[in-house]
mmCIF file of C-alpha atoms in Angstrom:
data_model
loop_
_atom_site.group_PDB
_atom_site.id
_atom_site.type_symbol
_atom_site.label_atom_id
_atom_site.label_comp_id
_atom_site.label_asym_id
_atom_site.label_seq_id
_atom_site.Cartn_x
_atom_site.Cartn_y
_atom_site.Cartn_z
ATOM 1 C CA MET A 25 -12.500 14.934 3.151
ATOM 2 C CA SER A 26 -14.512 11.719 3.599
ATOM 3 C CA PRO A 27 -12.687 8.589 4.817
ATOM 4 C CA GLN A 28 -13.413 6.807 1.528
ATOM 5 C CA ARG A 29 -12.057 9.664 -0.554
ATOM 6 C CA LYS A 30 -9.051 9.924 1.746
ATOM 7 C CA MET A 31 -8.144 6.267 1.134
ATOM 8 C CA ARG A 32 -8.184 6.914 -2.634
ATOM 9 C CA ASP A 33 -5.546 9.651 -2.204
ATOM 10 C CA VAL A 34 -2.108 8.403 -3.337
ATOM 11 C CA ASP A 35 -0.386 10.623 -0.760
ATOM 12 C CA VAL A 36 -2.343 8.988 2.074
ATOM 13 C CA ASN A 37 -2.609 5.368 0.924
ATOM 14 C CA PRO A 38 0.736 3.897 -0.173
ATOM 15 C CA CYS A 39 -0.856 0.582 -1.157
ATOM 16 C CA LEU A 40 -3.607 1.861 -3.409
ATOM 17 C CA GLU A 41 -2.321 -0.077 -6.416
ATOM 18 C CA GLU A 42 -2.174 -3.346 -4.446
ATOM 19 C CA SER A 43 -5.629 -2.737 -2.977
ATOM 20 C CA ASP A 44 -7.117 -2.094 -6.406
ATOM 21 C CA ALA A 45 -5.440 -5.214 -7.821
ATOM 22 C CA ALA A 46 -6.900 -7.378 -5.040
ATOM 23 C CA ALA A 47 -10.382 -5.915 -5.569
ATOM 24 C CA LYS A 48 -10.150 -6.460 -9.319
ATOM 25 C CA CYS A 49 -9.036 -10.053 -8.754
ATOM 26 C CA LEU A 50 -12.079 -10.645 -6.568
ATOM 27 C CA ASP A 51 -14.364 -9.154 -9.226
ATOM 28 C CA VAL A 52 -12.852 -11.262 -12.005
ATOM 29 C CA ASN A 53 -12.943 -14.476 -9.955
ATOM 30 C CA ASN A 54 -16.523 -14.103 -8.691
ATOM 31 C CA TYR A 55 -15.331 -13.298 -5.150
ATOM 32 C CA GLN A 56 -13.542 -16.617 -4.632
ATOM 33 C CA ARG A 57 -10.941 -15.444 -2.129
ATOM 34 C CA ASP A 58 -8.682 -18.461 -2.588
ATOM 35 C CA MET A 59 -8.076 -17.384 -6.199
ATOM 36 C CA CYS A 60 -6.597 -14.056 -5.031
ATOM 37 C CA THR A 61 -4.281 -15.044 -2.192
ATOM 38 C CA LEU A 62 -1.215 -13.709 -4.024
ATOM 39 C CA TYR A 63 -2.846 -10.279 -4.330
ATOM 40 C CA PHE A 64 -3.862 -10.301 -0.667
ATOM 41 C CA HIS A 65 -0.354 -11.316 0.370
ATOM 42 C CA ARG A 66 1.213 -8.521 -1.668
ATOM 43 C CA TYR A 67 -1.209 -5.963 -0.176
ATOM 44 C CA LYS A 68 -0.460 -7.190 3.353
ATOM 45 C CA GLN A 69 3.308 -6.988 2.750
ATOM 46 C CA CYS A 70 2.910 -3.482 1.326
ATOM 47 C CA ARG A 71 0.966 -2.333 4.392
ATOM 48 C CA LYS A 72 3.591 -3.850 6.730
ATOM 49 C CA PHE A 73 6.459 -2.197 4.872
ATOM 50 C CA TRP A 74 4.942 1.298 4.839
ATOM 51 C CA HIS A 75 3.689 0.976 8.407
ATOM 52 C CA THR A 76 7.263 0.274 9.530
ATOM 53 C CA ILE A 77 8.486 3.325 7.587
ATOM 54 C CA MET A 78 5.717 5.451 9.110
ATOM 55 C CA LEU A 79 6.565 4.369 12.667
ATOM 56 C CA LYS A 80 10.269 5.113 12.116
ATOM 57 C CA ARG A 81 9.515 8.568 10.702
ATOM 58 C CA ARG A 82 7.149 9.307 13.576
ATOM 59 C CA ALA A 83 9.812 8.241 16.104
ATOM 60 C CA ASP A 84 12.352 10.471 14.318
ATOM 61 C CA GLY A 85 9.940 13.419 14.432
ATOM 62 C CA VAL A 86 9.475 13.609 10.655
ATOM 63 C CA ASN A 87 6.220 15.134 9.388
ATOM 64 C CA PRO A 88 4.186 13.829 7.717
ATOM 65 C CA ALA A 89 4.722 10.378 9.199
ATOM 66 C CA MET A 90 3.634 8.733 5.948
ATOM 67 C CA PRO A 91 5.897 9.738 3.053
ATOM 68 C CA THR A 92 4.169 11.427 0.123
ATOM 69 C CA ALA A 93 3.771 9.538 -3.147
ATOM 70 C CA GLU A 94 6.846 11.307 -4.550
ATOM 71 C CA GLU A 95 8.950 10.422 -1.497
ATOM 72 C CA ARG A 96 7.789 6.806 -1.693
ATOM 73 C CA LYS A 97 9.003 6.598 -5.297
ATOM 74 C CA HIS A 98 12.472 7.644 -4.160
ATOM 75 C CA ILE A 99 12.431 5.186 -1.256
ATOM 76 C CA LEU A 100 11.471 2.322 -3.555
ATOM 77 C CA ALA A 101 13.991 3.397 -6.207
ATOM 78 C CA SER A 102 16.791 3.341 -3.646
ATOM 79 C CA SER A 103 15.879 -0.245 -2.759
ATOM 80 C CA GLU A 104 17.523 -3.006 -4.813
ATOM 81 C CA ASN A 105 14.212 -4.773 -5.332
ATOM 82 C CA LEU A 106 10.597 -4.175 -4.421
ATOM 83 C CA PRO A 107 10.286 -4.991 -0.701
ATOM 84 C CA TYR A 108 6.822 -6.442 -1.184
#
């Protein structure tokens, strides 16, 4: 699987929705980055959150280190509010 195709896989990339939203914002706003800072911030927070989860799972010996899309839904549902 190519790296680009891999990053479009919801089981591999937990922040696909945030990434797509940031890219769409850039398209709509003629690539003026300052118009999309909220989208970039949300993407960055998403990456931090899932990276922390991945490191914890790896330390605990859980495979795969990144939860699948279905597992992520359960993790987010168990949280009181969206962590990012």
